[in-house]
C-alpha cells in the first residue's frame, strides 16, 4: 500500500474504489465532466492543491484527457502532477459493452500498473520523504468520526447546518458529506487544530441536542 501525500484525482467512484486497494490517501472524484460546472468542487481541488498538491489520474481515452486538460488549466502547474495508465484494449467486468474507444479505464487496471503509474508521476511517498519518520516520535492525532459527533457535525438534527457553517468558514463546498468532510479535514489539519476551528466557526460546542 502506497502512502501518498498528494490528493489523487480520478474521474468516478469505480476508479476511486479500484485505487483504494493500492493507495492510502485522499482520493477525490471529478464526477466525469461534472467538474466543468461544479464551482464548489473545483474550489475544493484548488484548496487541496495548494495544501498538498494534486496527482491527476484519468482514463487514457479522449474524455480523460479533456478532464485532465481542464484541471491543468485551472490549477497552477507547480501544484499538479500527472499519472498516466497505458492504452489497453478491453472491457471492465461490470460493463456490458466496452467504452467508446474500447480502452480499459483506471478501474480496469491491475494494482501493479496503477502503482507504477503513480511512482512514474513522482508521487510523494510519506515513508520515503522522511515525513512519516518525523511524525512517528510526535505523531499528530487524526480527527475521528467521534470528534465530528462530539462537535455536533454529525448524528444530530442540527448537524447539517453546523457542517455548512464550518464549511463556509473554511471555504469548502457546503455539500460535503460528513464522511468526505472527515477525509478532507484530516488532509488539512490535526485534531487540535480541528477543535480550535469548530469553536471559532460555531460548528461545535458539545454534542448535538
PDB file of C-alpha atoms in Angstrom:
ATOM      1  CA  UNK A   1       0.000   0.000   0.000  1.00  0.00           C
ATOM      2  CA  UNK A   2       1.394   3.385  -1.012  1.00  0.00           C
ATOM      3  CA  UNK A   3       1.016   6.279   1.418  1.00  0.00           C
ATOM      4  CA  UNK A   4       0.824   9.263  -0.909  1.00  0.00           C
ATOM      5  CA  UNK A   5       0.972  12.882   0.188  1.00  0.00           C
ATOM      6  CA  UNK A   6      -0.737  14.345  -2.885  1.00  0.00           C
ATOM      7  CA  UNK A   7      -4.502  14.260  -3.272  1.00  0.00           C
ATOM      8  CA  UNK A   8      -5.255  11.890  -6.150  1.00  0.00           C
ATOM      9  CA  UNK A   9      -7.947  12.991  -8.599  1.00  0.00           C
ATOM     10  CA  UNK A  10      -9.900  10.369 -10.574  1.00  0.00           C
ATOM     11  CA  UNK A  11     -12.997  10.536 -12.757  1.00  0.00           C
ATOM     12  CA  UNK A  12     -15.545   8.378 -10.957  1.00  0.00           C
ATOM     13  CA  UNK A  13     -16.438   6.234  -7.972  1.00  0.00           C
ATOM     14  CA  UNK A  14     -15.322   2.932  -9.533  1.00  0.00           C
ATOM     15  CA  UNK A  15     -11.909   4.436 -10.257  1.00  0.00           C
ATOM     16  CA  UNK A  16     -11.739   5.519  -6.628  1.00  0.00           C
ATOM     17  CA  UNK A  17     -12.726   2.077  -5.349  1.00  0.00           C
ATOM     18  CA  UNK A  18     -10.040   0.452  -7.507  1.00  0.00           C
ATOM     19  CA  UNK A  19      -7.358   2.886  -6.397  1.00  0.00           C
ATOM     20  CA  UNK A  20      -8.188   2.431  -2.725  1.00  0.00           C
ATOM     21  CA  UNK A  21      -6.702  -1.071  -2.954  1.00  0.00           C
ATOM     22  CA  UNK A  22      -3.357   0.491  -3.887  1.00  0.00           C
ATOM     23  CA  UNK A  23      -3.232   3.870  -2.132  1.00  0.00           C
ATOM     24  CA  UNK A  24      -3.577   5.018   1.454  1.00  0.00           C
ATOM     25  CA  UNK A  25      -4.531   8.645   0.952  1.00  0.00           C
ATOM     26  CA  UNK A  26      -7.214  11.095  -0.082  1.00  0.00           C
ATOM     27  CA  UNK A  27      -8.884  10.358  -3.432  1.00  0.00           C
ATOM     28  CA  UNK A  28     -11.326  12.843  -4.976  1.00  0.00           C
ATOM     29  CA  UNK A  29     -13.685  12.230  -7.915  1.00  0.00           C
ATOM     30  CA  UNK A  30     -14.456  14.753 -10.653  1.00  0.00           C
ATOM     31  CA  UNK A  31     -17.763  13.008 -11.441  1.00  0.00           C
ATOM     32  CA  UNK A  32     -16.662  12.897 -15.053  1.00  0.00           C
ATOM     33  CA  UNK A  33     -17.419  16.111 -16.928  1.00  0.00           C
ATOM     34  CA  UNK A  34     -19.365  17.307 -13.893  1.00  0.00           C
ATOM     35  CA  UNK A  35     -16.242  19.141 -12.751  1.00  0.00           C
ATOM     36  CA  UNK A  36     -16.726  21.633 -15.599  1.00  0.00           C
ATOM     37  CA  UNK A  37     -19.810  23.105 -13.919  1.00  0.00           C
ATOM     38  CA  UNK A  38     -19.133  22.324 -10.263  1.00  0.00           C
ATOM     39  CA  UNK A  39     -17.558  25.504  -8.924  1.00  0.00           C
ATOM     40  CA  UNK A  40     -17.547  24.213  -5.357  1.00  0.00           C
ATOM     41  CA  UNK A  41     -15.733  21.006  -6.255  1.00  0.00           C
ATOM     42  CA  UNK A  42     -13.171  22.994  -8.222  1.00  0.00           C
ATOM     43  CA  UNK A  43     -12.694  25.330  -5.267  1.00  0.00           C
ATOM     44  CA  UNK A  44     -12.036  22.298  -3.079  1.00  0.00           C
ATOM     45  CA  UNK A  45      -9.470  20.933  -5.533  1.00  0.00           C
ATOM     46  CA  UNK A  46      -7.703  24.305  -5.655  1.00  0.00           C
ATOM     47  CA  UNK A  47      -7.566  24.388  -1.858  1.00  0.00           C
ATOM     48  CA  UNK A  48      -6.169  20.863  -1.651  1.00  0.00           C
ATOM     49  CA  UNK A  49      -3.705  21.547  -4.467  1.00  0.00           C
ATOM     50  CA  UNK A  50      -2.285  24.500  -2.554  1.00  0.00           C
ATOM     51  CA  UNK A  51      -2.068  22.480   0.663  1.00  0.00           C
ATOM     52  CA  UNK A  52      -0.770  19.134  -0.590  1.00  0.00           C
ATOM     53  CA  UNK A  53      -0.610  19.088  -4.369  1.00  0.00           C
ATOM     54  CA  UNK A  54      -2.759  17.095  -6.787  1.00  0.00           C
ATOM     55  CA  UNK A  55      -1.934  13.941  -8.700  1.00  0.00           C
ATOM     56  CA  UNK A  56      -4.305  13.563 -11.657  1.00  0.00           C
ATOM     57  CA  UNK A  57      -5.069  10.006 -12.795  1.00  0.00           C
ATOM     58  CA  UNK A  58      -7.716   9.897 -15.518  1.00  0.00           C
ATOM     59  CA  UNK A  59      -8.523   7.311 -18.189  1.00  0.00           C
ATOM     60  CA  UNK A  60      -6.348   7.180 -21.308  1.00  0.00           C
ATOM     61  CA  UNK A  61      -9.248   7.963 -23.657  1.00  0.00           C
ATOM     62  CA  UNK A  62     -10.166  11.349 -25.139  1.00  0.00           C
ATOM     63  CA  UNK A  63     -12.600  12.181 -22.337  1.00  0.00           C
ATOM     64  CA  UNK A  64      -9.925  11.526 -19.736  1.00  0.00           C
ATOM     65  CA  UNK A  65      -7.544  13.912 -21.463  1.00  0.00           C
ATOM     66  CA  UNK A  66     -10.220  16.599 -21.697  1.00  0.00           C
ATOM     67  CA  UNK A  67     -10.773  16.407 -17.937  1.00  0.00           C
ATOM     68  CA  UNK A  68      -7.018  16.360 -17.323  1.00  0.00           C
ATOM     69  CA  UNK A  69      -6.584  19.432 -19.515  1.00  0.00           C
ATOM     70  CA  UNK A  70      -9.351  21.272 -17.699  1.00  0.00           C
ATOM     71  CA  UNK A  71      -7.694  20.670 -14.338  1.00  0.00           C
ATOM     72  CA  UNK A  72      -4.264  21.604 -15.680  1.00  0.00           C
ATOM     73  CA  UNK A  73      -5.658  24.915 -16.911  1.00  0.00           C
ATOM     74  CA  UNK A  74      -7.417  25.738 -13.653  1.00  0.00           C
ATOM     75  CA  UNK A  75      -4.656  24.965 -11.140  1.00  0.00           C
ATOM     76  CA  UNK A  76      -1.062  26.280 -11.033  1.00  0.00           C
ATOM     77  CA  UNK A  77       1.193  23.763 -12.825  1.00  0.00           C
ATOM     78  CA  UNK A  78       3.619  23.515  -9.916  1.00  0.00           C
ATOM     79  CA  UNK A  79       0.778  22.118  -7.786  1.00  0.00           C
ATOM     80  CA  UNK A  80      -0.206  19.335 -10.206  1.00  0.00           C
ATOM     81  CA  UNK A  81       1.407  16.024 -11.175  1.00  0.00           C
ATOM     82  CA  UNK A  82       0.058  13.770 -13.923  1.00  0.00           C
ATOM     83  CA  UNK A  83      -0.077   9.977 -13.820  1.00  0.00           C
ATOM     84  CA  UNK A  84      -0.923   8.017 -16.967  1.00  0.00           C
ATOM     85  CA  UNK A  85      -2.211   4.494 -17.478  1.00  0.00           C
ATOM     86  CA  UNK A  86      -1.335   2.515 -20.635  1.00  0.00           C
ATOM     87  CA  UNK A  87      -3.759   2.142 -23.523  1.00  0.00           C
ATOM     88  CA  UNK A  88      -5.036  -1.401 -23.065  1.00  0.00           C
ATOM     89  CA  UNK A  89      -7.990  -2.640 -25.069  1.00  0.00           C
ATOM     90  CA  UNK A  90     -10.704  -4.391 -23.110  1.00  0.00           C
ATOM     91  CA  UNK A  91     -13.877  -4.072 -21.058  1.00  0.00           C
ATOM     92  CA  UNK A  92     -14.409  -3.759 -17.325  1.00  0.00           C
ATOM     93  CA  UNK A  93     -16.322  -6.655 -15.762  1.00  0.00           C
ATOM     94  CA  UNK A  94     -19.229  -4.535 -14.563  1.00  0.00           C
ATOM     95  CA  UNK A  95     -19.901  -3.160 -18.075  1.00  0.00           C
ATOM     96  CA  UNK A  96     -21.972  -4.852 -20.770  1.00  0.00           C
ATOM     97  CA  UNK A  97     -20.050  -3.196 -23.600  1.00  0.00           C
ATOM     98  CA  UNK A  98     -16.597  -1.611 -23.957  1.00  0.00           C
ATOM     99  CA  UNK A  99     -16.131   2.140 -23.781  1.00  0.00           C
ATOM    100  CA  UNK A 100     -16.440   4.206 -26.974  1.00  0.00           C
ATOM    101  CA  UNK A 101     -12.714   3.832 -27.679  1.00  0.00           C
ATOM    102  CA  UNK A 102     -12.551   0.252 -26.421  1.00  0.00           C
ATOM    103  CA  UNK A 103      -9.921   1.032 -23.774  1.00  0.00           C
ATOM    104  CA  UNK A 104      -9.747  -0.029 -20.157  1.00  0.00           C
ATOM    105  CA  UNK A 105     -10.058   2.830 -17.694  1.00  0.00           C
ATOM    106  CA  UNK A 106      -8.469   3.292 -14.290  1.00  0.00           C
ATOM    107  CA  UNK A 107     -10.958   0.864 -12.759  1.00  0.00           C
ATOM    108  CA  UNK A 108      -9.821  -1.856 -15.165  1.00  0.00           C
ATOM    109  CA  UNK A 109      -6.120  -1.622 -14.328  1.00  0.00           C
ATOM    110  CA  UNK A 110      -4.350  -4.112 -12.073  1.00  0.00           C
ATOM    111  CA  UNK A 111      -2.761  -2.884  -8.872  1.00  0.00           C
ATOM    112  CA  UNK A 112       0.826  -3.065 -10.087  1.00  0.00           C
ATOM    113  CA  UNK A 113       0.055  -0.989 -13.177  1.00  0.00           C
ATOM    114  CA  UNK A 114      -1.558   1.696 -11.041  1.00  0.00           C
ATOM    115  CA  UNK A 115       1.338   1.612  -8.621  1.00  0.00           C
ATOM    116  CA  UNK A 116       3.861   2.104 -11.409  1.00  0.00           C
ATOM    117  CA  UNK A 117       1.813   4.953 -12.879  1.00  0.00           C
ATOM    118  CA  UNK A 118       1.806   6.830  -9.579  1.00  0.00           C
ATOM    119  CA  UNK A 119       5.528   6.303  -8.989  1.00  0.00           C
ATOM    120  CA  UNK A 120       6.408   7.431 -12.514  1.00  0.00           C
ATOM    121  CA  UNK A 121       4.391  10.596 -11.928  1.00  0.00           C
ATOM    122  CA  UNK A 122       6.553  11.430  -8.920  1.00  0.00           C
ATOM    123  CA  UNK A 123       4.042  10.693  -6.162  1.00  0.00           C
ATOM    124  CA  UNK A 124       5.443  11.752  -2.797  1.00  0.00           C
ATOM    125  CA  UNK A 125       5.612   8.675  -0.594  1.00  0.00           C
ATOM    126  CA  UNK A 126       5.438   9.639   3.053  1.00  0.00           C
ATOM    127  CA  UNK A 127       7.724   6.776   4.102  1.00  0.00           C
ATOM    128  CA  UNK A 128      10.400   7.893   1.664  1.00  0.00           C
ATOM    129  CA  UNK A 129      10.119  11.620   2.308  1.00  0.00           C
ATOM    130  CA  UNK A 130      11.018  11.367   5.990  1.00  0.00           C
ATOM    131  CA  UNK A 131       7.643  12.832   6.903  1.00  0.00           C
ATOM    132  CA  UNK A 132       6.418   9.548   8.341  1.00  0.00           C
ATOM    133  CA  UNK A 133       9.562   9.172  10.427  1.00  0.00           C
ATOM    134  CA  UNK A 134       9.249  12.721  11.657  1.00  0.00           C
ATOM    135  CA  UNK A 135       5.711  12.096  12.812  1.00  0.00           C
ATOM    136  CA  UNK A 136       6.454   8.783  14.496  1.00  0.00           C
ATOM    137  CA  UNK A 137       8.071  10.449  17.524  1.00  0.00           C
ATOM    138  CA  UNK A 138       5.311  13.012  17.967  1.00  0.00           C
ATOM    139  CA  UNK A 139       2.537  11.893  15.651  1.00  0.00           C
ATOM    140  CA  UNK A 140      -0.348  14.318  15.359  1.00  0.00           C
ATOM    141  CA  UNK A 141      -3.700  12.941  16.380  1.00  0.00           C
ATOM    142  CA  UNK A 142      -6.129  12.370  13.494  1.00  0.00           C
ATOM    143  CA  UNK A 143      -9.682  13.651  13.555  1.00  0.00           C
ATOM    144  CA  UNK A 144     -12.187  10.817  14.078  1.00  0.00           C
ATOM    145  CA  UNK A 145     -15.889  10.290  13.459  1.00  0.00           C
ATOM    146  CA  UNK A 146     -16.394  10.606  17.197  1.00  0.00           C
ATOM    147  CA  UNK A 147     -14.810  14.058  17.044  1.00  0.00           C
ATOM    148  CA  UNK A 148     -17.325  15.069  14.372  1.00  0.00           C
ATOM    149  CA  UNK A 149     -20.157  13.778  16.529  1.00  0.00           C
ATOM    150  CA  UNK A 150     -18.952  15.498  19.682  1.00  0.00           C
ATOM    151  CA  UNK A 151     -18.532  18.732  17.712  1.00  0.00           C
ATOM    152  CA  UNK A 152     -22.154  18.464  16.598  1.00  0.00           C
ATOM    153  CA  UNK A 153     -21.200  17.931  12.962  1.00  0.00           C
ATOM    154  CA  UNK A 154     -22.804  14.507  12.538  1.00  0.00           C
ATOM    155  CA  UNK A 155     -25.534  12.410  14.092  1.00  0.00           C
ATOM    156  CA  UNK A 156     -27.859  15.192  15.241  1.00  0.00           C
ATOM    157  CA  UNK A 157     -30.775  17.296  13.955  1.00  0.00           C
ATOM    158  CA  UNK A 158     -28.591  20.410  13.672  1.00  0.00           C
ATOM    159  CA  UNK A 159     -25.550  18.625  12.233  1.00  0.00           C
ATOM    160  CA  UNK A 160     -26.113  19.582   8.592  1.00  0.00           C
ATOM    161  CA  UNK A 161     -26.468  23.264   9.480  1.00  0.00           C
ATOM    162  CA  UNK A 162     -23.375  23.154  11.678  1.00  0.00           C
ATOM    163  CA  UNK A 163     -21.367  21.452   8.947  1.00  0.00           C
ATOM    164  CA  UNK A 164     -22.475  24.109   6.499  1.00  0.00           C
ATOM    165  CA  UNK A 165     -21.307  26.900   8.826  1.00  0.00           C
ATOM    166  CA  UNK A 166     -17.946  25.230   9.317  1.00  0.00           C
ATOM    167  CA  UNK A 167     -17.514  24.562   5.593  1.00  0.00           C
ATOM    168  CA  UNK A 168     -18.377  28.170   4.767  1.00  0.00           C
ATOM    169  CA  UNK A 169     -15.769  29.343   7.254  1.00  0.00           C
ATOM    170  CA  UNK A 170     -13.158  27.077   5.667  1.00  0.00           C
ATOM    171  CA  UNK A 171     -14.091  27.989   2.118  1.00  0.00           C
ATOM    172  CA  UNK A 172     -15.076  24.401   1.312  1.00  0.00           C
ATOM    173  CA  UNK A 173     -18.110  23.082  -0.632  1.00  0.00           C
ATOM    174  CA  UNK A 174     -21.221  23.127   1.536  1.00  0.00           C
ATOM    175  CA  UNK A 175     -22.388  19.811   0.088  1.00  0.00           C
ATOM    176  CA  UNK A 176     -19.566  17.757   1.580  1.00  0.00           C
ATOM    177  CA  UNK A 177     -20.978  14.786   3.483  1.00  0.00           C
ATOM    178  CA  UNK A 178     -19.768  14.001   6.999  1.00  0.00           C
ATOM    179  CA  UNK A 179     -17.608  11.163   5.628  1.00  0.00           C
ATOM    180  CA  UNK A 180     -15.981  13.290   2.930  1.00  0.00           C
ATOM    181  CA  UNK A 181     -15.570  16.163   5.380  1.00  0.00           C
ATOM    182  CA  UNK A 182     -13.604  13.882   7.705  1.00  0.00           C
ATOM    183  CA  UNK A 183     -11.199  12.877   4.942  1.00  0.00           C
ATOM    184  CA  UNK A 184     -10.658  16.455   3.809  1.00  0.00           C
ATOM    185  CA  UNK A 185     -10.174  17.783   7.340  1.00  0.00           C
ATOM    186  CA  UNK A 186      -7.549  15.134   8.077  1.00  0.00           C
ATOM    187  CA  UNK A 187      -5.677  16.191   4.953  1.00  0.00           C
ATOM    188  CA  UNK A 188      -5.611  19.825   6.116  1.00  0.00           C
ATOM    189  CA  UNK A 189      -5.164  19.741   9.888  1.00  0.00           C
ATOM    190  CA  UNK A 190      -4.766  17.704  13.063  1.00  0.00           C
ATOM    191  CA  UNK A 191      -7.195  17.108  15.910  1.00  0.00           C
ATOM    192  CA  UNK A 192      -6.084  20.107  17.982  1.00  0.00           C
ATOM    193  CA  UNK A 193      -6.497  22.480  15.052  1.00  0.00           C
ATOM    194  CA  UNK A 194      -9.910  20.964  14.310  1.00  0.00           C
ATOM    195  CA  UNK A 195     -11.122  21.600  17.838  1.00  0.00           C
ATOM    196  CA  UNK A 196      -9.950  25.201  17.628  1.00  0.00           C
ATOM    197  CA  UNK A 197     -11.739  25.667  14.313  1.00  0.00           C
ATOM    198  CA  UNK A 198     -15.033  24.203  15.470  1.00  0.00           C
ATOM    199  CA  UNK A 199     -15.071  26.630  18.354  1.00  0.00           C
ATOM    200  CA  UNK A 200     -14.165  29.556  16.118  1.00  0.00           C
ATOM    201  CA  UNK A 201     -16.766  28.824  13.451  1.00  0.00           C
ATOM    202  CA  UNK A 202     -19.533  27.663  15.747  1.00  0.00           C
ATOM    203  CA  UNK A 203     -19.501  24.119  14.418  1.00  0.00           C
ATOM    204  CA  UNK A 204     -19.191  22.518  17.814  1.00  0.00           C
ATOM    205  CA  UNK A 205     -19.535  23.346  21.439  1.00  0.00           C
ATOM    206  CA  UNK A 206     -20.558  19.900  22.581  1.00  0.00           C
ATOM    207  CA  UNK A 207     -22.743  17.058  21.438  1.00  0.00           C
ATOM    208  CA  UNK A 208     -25.842  17.688  19.330  1.00  0.00           C
ATOM    209  CA  UNK A 209     -29.014  18.456  21.224  1.00  0.00           C
TER     210      UNK A 209
END
